[in-house]
Short mmCIF file of C-alpha atoms in Angstrom, two decimals:
data_model
loop_
_atom_site.label_atom_id
_atom_site.label_comp_id
_atom_site.label_asym_id
_atom_site.label_seq_id
_atom_site.Cartn_x
_atom_site.Cartn_y
_atom_site.Cartn_z
CA MET A 1 71.76 -140.80 38.55
CA THR A 2 69.17 -141.06 41.34
CA GLU A 3 68.00 -137.61 42.39
CA PRO A 4 69.71 -136.49 45.63
CA SER A 5 67.25 -136.38 48.52
CA TYR A 6 67.88 -132.71 49.40
CA LEU A 7 66.38 -131.58 46.08
CA ALA A 8 62.84 -132.51 47.12
CA ALA A 9 63.01 -130.11 50.06
CA VAL A 10 64.49 -127.34 47.89
CA ARG A 11 61.86 -127.86 45.18
CA GLU A 12 58.92 -127.87 47.59
CA SER A 13 60.24 -124.89 49.55
CA TYR A 14 60.76 -122.68 46.50
CA ASP A 15 57.44 -123.70 45.01
CA THR A 16 55.89 -122.50 48.27
CA VAL A 17 57.70 -119.13 48.46
CA ALA A 18 57.92 -118.41 44.72
CA ASP A 19 55.40 -115.56 44.54
CA ASP A 20 56.84 -113.77 47.57
CA TYR A 21 60.40 -114.42 46.41
CA ALA A 22 59.62 -112.72 43.11
CA ALA A 23 58.11 -109.75 44.95
CA LEU A 24 60.88 -109.36 47.54
CA VAL A 25 64.19 -110.14 45.80
CA ARG A 26 65.99 -107.28 44.13
CA SER A 27 66.38 -107.16 40.36
CA PRO A 28 69.91 -107.03 38.88
CA SER A 29 69.57 -103.27 38.28
CA GLU A 30 69.13 -102.81 42.06
CA LEU A 31 72.25 -104.74 43.04
CA ASP A 32 75.36 -103.06 44.41
CA PRO A 33 77.76 -101.60 41.81
CA LEU A 34 80.35 -104.39 42.15
CA SER A 35 77.78 -107.14 41.64
CA ARG A 36 76.34 -105.37 38.60
CA SER A 37 79.82 -104.90 37.18
CA LEU A 38 80.64 -108.60 37.53
CA LEU A 39 77.49 -109.56 35.63
CA THR A 40 78.47 -107.11 32.89
CA ALA A 41 82.04 -108.42 32.80
CA PHE A 42 80.80 -112.01 32.59
CA ALA A 43 78.52 -111.12 29.67
CA GLU A 44 81.43 -109.46 27.86
CA LEU A 45 83.68 -112.47 28.40
CA VAL A 46 81.02 -114.81 27.02
CA ARG A 47 80.33 -112.58 24.00
CA THR A 48 84.03 -112.25 23.23
CA ALA A 49 84.74 -115.98 23.52
CA ASP A 50 81.66 -116.76 21.38
CA ARG A 51 81.46 -120.42 22.46
CA GLY A 52 77.69 -120.75 22.86
CA PRO A 53 74.73 -119.66 25.00
CA VAL A 54 74.64 -119.01 28.74
CA ALA A 55 72.72 -121.32 31.07
CA ASP A 56 71.41 -119.48 34.13
CA LEU A 57 71.24 -122.38 36.59
CA GLY A 58 68.92 -121.84 39.51
CA CYS A 59 67.31 -119.02 37.56
CA GLY A 60 64.35 -118.46 39.88
CA PRO A 61 61.82 -116.04 38.35
CA GLY A 62 64.18 -115.31 35.45
CA ARG A 63 65.32 -111.78 36.16
CA VAL A 64 69.04 -112.48 35.88
CA THR A 65 68.45 -114.55 32.73
CA ALA A 66 66.63 -111.57 31.22
CA HIS A 67 69.43 -109.26 32.37
CA MET A 68 71.95 -111.42 30.52
CA ALA A 69 69.79 -111.28 27.40
CA GLY A 70 69.67 -107.50 27.76
CA LEU A 71 73.48 -107.48 27.76
CA GLY A 72 73.51 -109.14 24.35
CA VAL A 73 73.99 -112.74 25.46
CA SER A 74 71.91 -115.68 24.28
CA ALA A 75 70.64 -117.02 27.62
CA PHE A 76 68.20 -119.55 28.97
CA GLY A 77 67.21 -120.55 32.50
CA VAL A 78 66.94 -123.78 34.46
CA ASP A 79 65.43 -124.16 37.92
CA VAL A 80 64.45 -127.08 40.14
CA SER A 81 61.18 -125.35 41.11
CA PRO A 82 58.32 -125.71 38.59
CA LYS A 83 56.60 -122.70 40.14
CA MET A 84 59.69 -120.54 39.61
CA VAL A 85 59.89 -121.68 36.00
CA GLU A 86 56.21 -120.85 35.56
CA LEU A 87 56.81 -117.31 36.85
CA ALA A 88 59.86 -116.89 34.61
CA ARG A 89 57.99 -118.03 31.49
CA SER A 90 55.11 -115.67 32.28
CA ALA A 91 57.39 -112.68 32.84
CA TYR A 92 59.75 -113.34 29.91
CA PRO A 93 57.86 -115.29 27.23
CA ASP A 94 60.57 -114.67 24.62
CA LEU A 95 63.17 -116.57 26.67
CA ARG A 96 63.51 -120.28 27.32
CA PHE A 97 63.10 -121.74 30.81
CA SER A 98 62.96 -125.37 31.90
CA VAL A 99 62.73 -127.44 35.06
CA GLY A 100 65.93 -129.26 35.91
CA SER A 101 68.62 -129.99 38.48
CA MET A 102 72.25 -128.87 38.54
CA THR A 103 73.20 -132.38 39.63
CA ALA A 104 72.10 -133.88 36.29
CA LEU A 105 71.70 -131.24 33.59
CA GLU A 106 69.89 -132.15 30.39
CA ILE A 107 72.48 -130.23 28.39
CA GLY A 108 75.01 -131.74 26.00
CA ASP A 109 78.75 -131.88 26.59
CA ASP A 110 80.81 -128.83 25.58
CA THR A 111 77.76 -126.87 24.37
CA LEU A 112 77.63 -123.75 26.57
CA GLY A 113 79.55 -120.53 26.28
CA GLY A 114 78.75 -119.65 29.86
CA VAL A 115 77.35 -121.03 33.08
CA LEU A 116 75.82 -118.61 35.55
CA ALA A 117 75.18 -119.92 39.07
CA TYR A 118 73.96 -116.81 40.85
CA TYR A 119 73.10 -117.47 44.49
CA SER A 120 71.89 -120.92 43.51
CA THR A 121 74.37 -123.48 44.90
CA HIS A 122 74.23 -122.70 48.64
CA HIS A 123 71.50 -125.30 49.29
CA THR A 124 73.74 -128.04 47.88
CA PRO A 125 75.34 -130.19 50.60
CA PRO A 126 79.11 -129.60 50.45
CA GLU A 127 79.80 -133.25 49.65
CA LEU A 128 77.70 -132.91 46.47
CA LEU A 129 79.29 -129.70 45.19
CA PRO A 130 81.90 -131.71 43.21
CA VAL A 131 78.99 -133.32 41.32
CA VAL A 132 77.48 -129.91 40.55
CA PHE A 133 80.78 -128.35 39.52
CA ALA A 134 81.54 -131.37 37.34
CA GLU A 135 78.24 -130.76 35.53
CA PHE A 136 79.19 -127.11 35.00
CA HIS A 137 82.52 -128.22 33.54
CA ARG A 138 80.98 -130.96 31.38
CA THR A 139 78.44 -128.69 29.73
CA LEU A 140 80.78 -125.76 29.13
CA ALA A 141 82.63 -125.60 25.83
CA PRO A 142 86.42 -125.38 26.10
CA GLY A 143 87.19 -121.69 26.60
CA GLY A 144 83.76 -121.10 28.16
CA HIS A 145 83.23 -119.06 31.32
CA LEU A 146 81.58 -119.57 34.70
CA LEU A 147 80.29 -116.96 37.13
CA LEU A 148 79.56 -118.43 40.55
CA ALA A 149 78.22 -116.14 43.27
CA GLY A 150 76.70 -116.77 46.67
CA HIS A 151 76.83 -116.63 50.43
CA VAL A 152 80.05 -117.59 52.17
CA GLY A 153 81.12 -118.10 55.76
CA THR A 154 83.28 -120.36 57.87
CA GLY A 155 81.58 -123.67 57.11
CA GLU A 156 78.40 -123.12 59.11
CA HIS A 157 74.92 -123.97 57.92
CA ARG A 158 71.43 -122.63 58.61
CA ARG A 159 68.14 -124.51 58.63
CA PRO A 160 65.44 -121.80 58.69
CA ALA A 161 61.87 -122.71 59.55
CA HIS A 162 60.40 -119.94 57.42
CA GLY A 163 61.43 -118.24 54.16
CA TYR A 164 60.27 -115.44 51.92
CA GLY A 165 56.86 -114.14 53.00
CA GLY A 166 56.98 -116.17 56.21
CA HIS A 167 56.14 -119.44 54.49
CA PRO A 168 57.48 -122.70 55.95
CA VAL A 169 60.60 -124.05 54.24
CA ALA A 170 62.67 -127.19 54.66
CA TYR A 171 65.97 -126.42 52.94
CA VAL A 172 69.43 -125.97 54.45
CA SER A 173 71.80 -123.12 53.51
CA TYR A 174 75.53 -123.88 53.62
CA ARG A 175 78.13 -121.11 53.90
CA LEU A 176 81.52 -122.43 52.92
CA PRO A 177 84.79 -120.47 53.08
CA PRO A 178 85.74 -118.82 49.78
CA HIS A 179 89.04 -120.70 49.59
CA GLN A 180 87.16 -124.03 49.80
CA LEU A 181 84.88 -123.06 46.91
CA ALA A 182 87.88 -121.94 44.85
CA GLU A 183 89.63 -125.25 45.52
CA LEU A 184 86.54 -127.25 44.52
CA LEU A 185 86.38 -125.31 41.25
CA HIS A 186 90.04 -126.07 40.64
CA GLN A 187 89.49 -129.76 41.34
CA ALA A 188 86.61 -129.75 38.83
CA GLY A 189 89.02 -128.56 36.12
CA PHE A 190 88.39 -124.80 36.16
CA THR A 191 90.91 -122.02 36.13
CA VAL A 192 89.72 -119.35 38.58
CA THR A 193 90.51 -115.99 37.00
CA ALA A 194 88.98 -113.63 39.58
CA GLN A 195 87.60 -113.82 43.10
CA LEU A 196 85.76 -111.09 45.01
CA VAL A 197 84.63 -111.33 48.64
CA GLN A 198 82.26 -108.59 49.77
CA GLU A 199 81.56 -107.70 53.37
CA PRO A 200 78.05 -107.45 54.84
CA ASP A 201 76.19 -104.24 54.02
CA GLU A 202 72.99 -102.53 55.09
CA LYS A 203 70.89 -104.93 53.01
CA ARG A 204 72.78 -108.18 53.61
CA ASN A 205 74.14 -109.26 56.98
CA TRP A 206 76.45 -111.96 55.64
CA LYS A 207 79.55 -112.14 53.46
CA PHE A 208 79.11 -113.02 49.83
CA ALA A 209 81.63 -113.98 47.18
CA SER A 210 81.85 -114.14 43.41
CA PHE A 211 84.17 -116.26 41.28
CA LEU A 212 84.95 -115.90 37.60
CA ALA A 213 86.37 -119.12 36.20
CA ARG A 214 87.17 -120.58 32.81
CA LYS A 215 87.25 -124.06 31.31
CA PRO A 216 90.62 -124.42 29.61
CA THR A 217 90.73 -125.08 25.88
CA ASP A 218 91.91 -128.47 24.67
CA GLU A 219 95.30 -126.98 23.84
CA GLU A 220 95.66 -125.45 27.31
CA ALA A 221 94.59 -128.68 28.99
CA ALA A 222 97.06 -130.80 27.01
#
């Protein structure tokens, strides 16, 4: 498919802020206890199902990918920003990282045991989320698991002029209601098994939500 136009702005923006992003964003070990627990639970679900590796989509500088590997999961990262991928490869040379888009993944059908989309889909225009979620579903093996986490709201969007480190950026951030994200996952063929909405805290002034979902096996889908 032709690359959606919004991806150019996301790619250029994250190439620009990559170094400061890596310096400013917290590592998984510094997250709140609930967020850390969900990552651990996701890793256990993937290990138990034993359907294949985990793709960390929108992996940024690779810290969450490395965290998954530290939890005993075979994991690799994909990001639309070449600069982010460069930082990830430098920091974690034993792991695999590649440049790519969630709208057209270069991953075979039914090959993944897990898809991790950790704060990486909120720049996707809502009308294109079905395309992204369809790619998640296509690449997951039957019985595979998805962890989707990100900012939520009431349908508003933000178009900041500056990002990490004060650099100019051109992306848009969309904050959809949790029930809308859950419904889109359902429409893509997922079974949502858990949903957690967390209120703003001293470090984040917006709501954020996490969804654990599963691609049904062929027997369950029949």
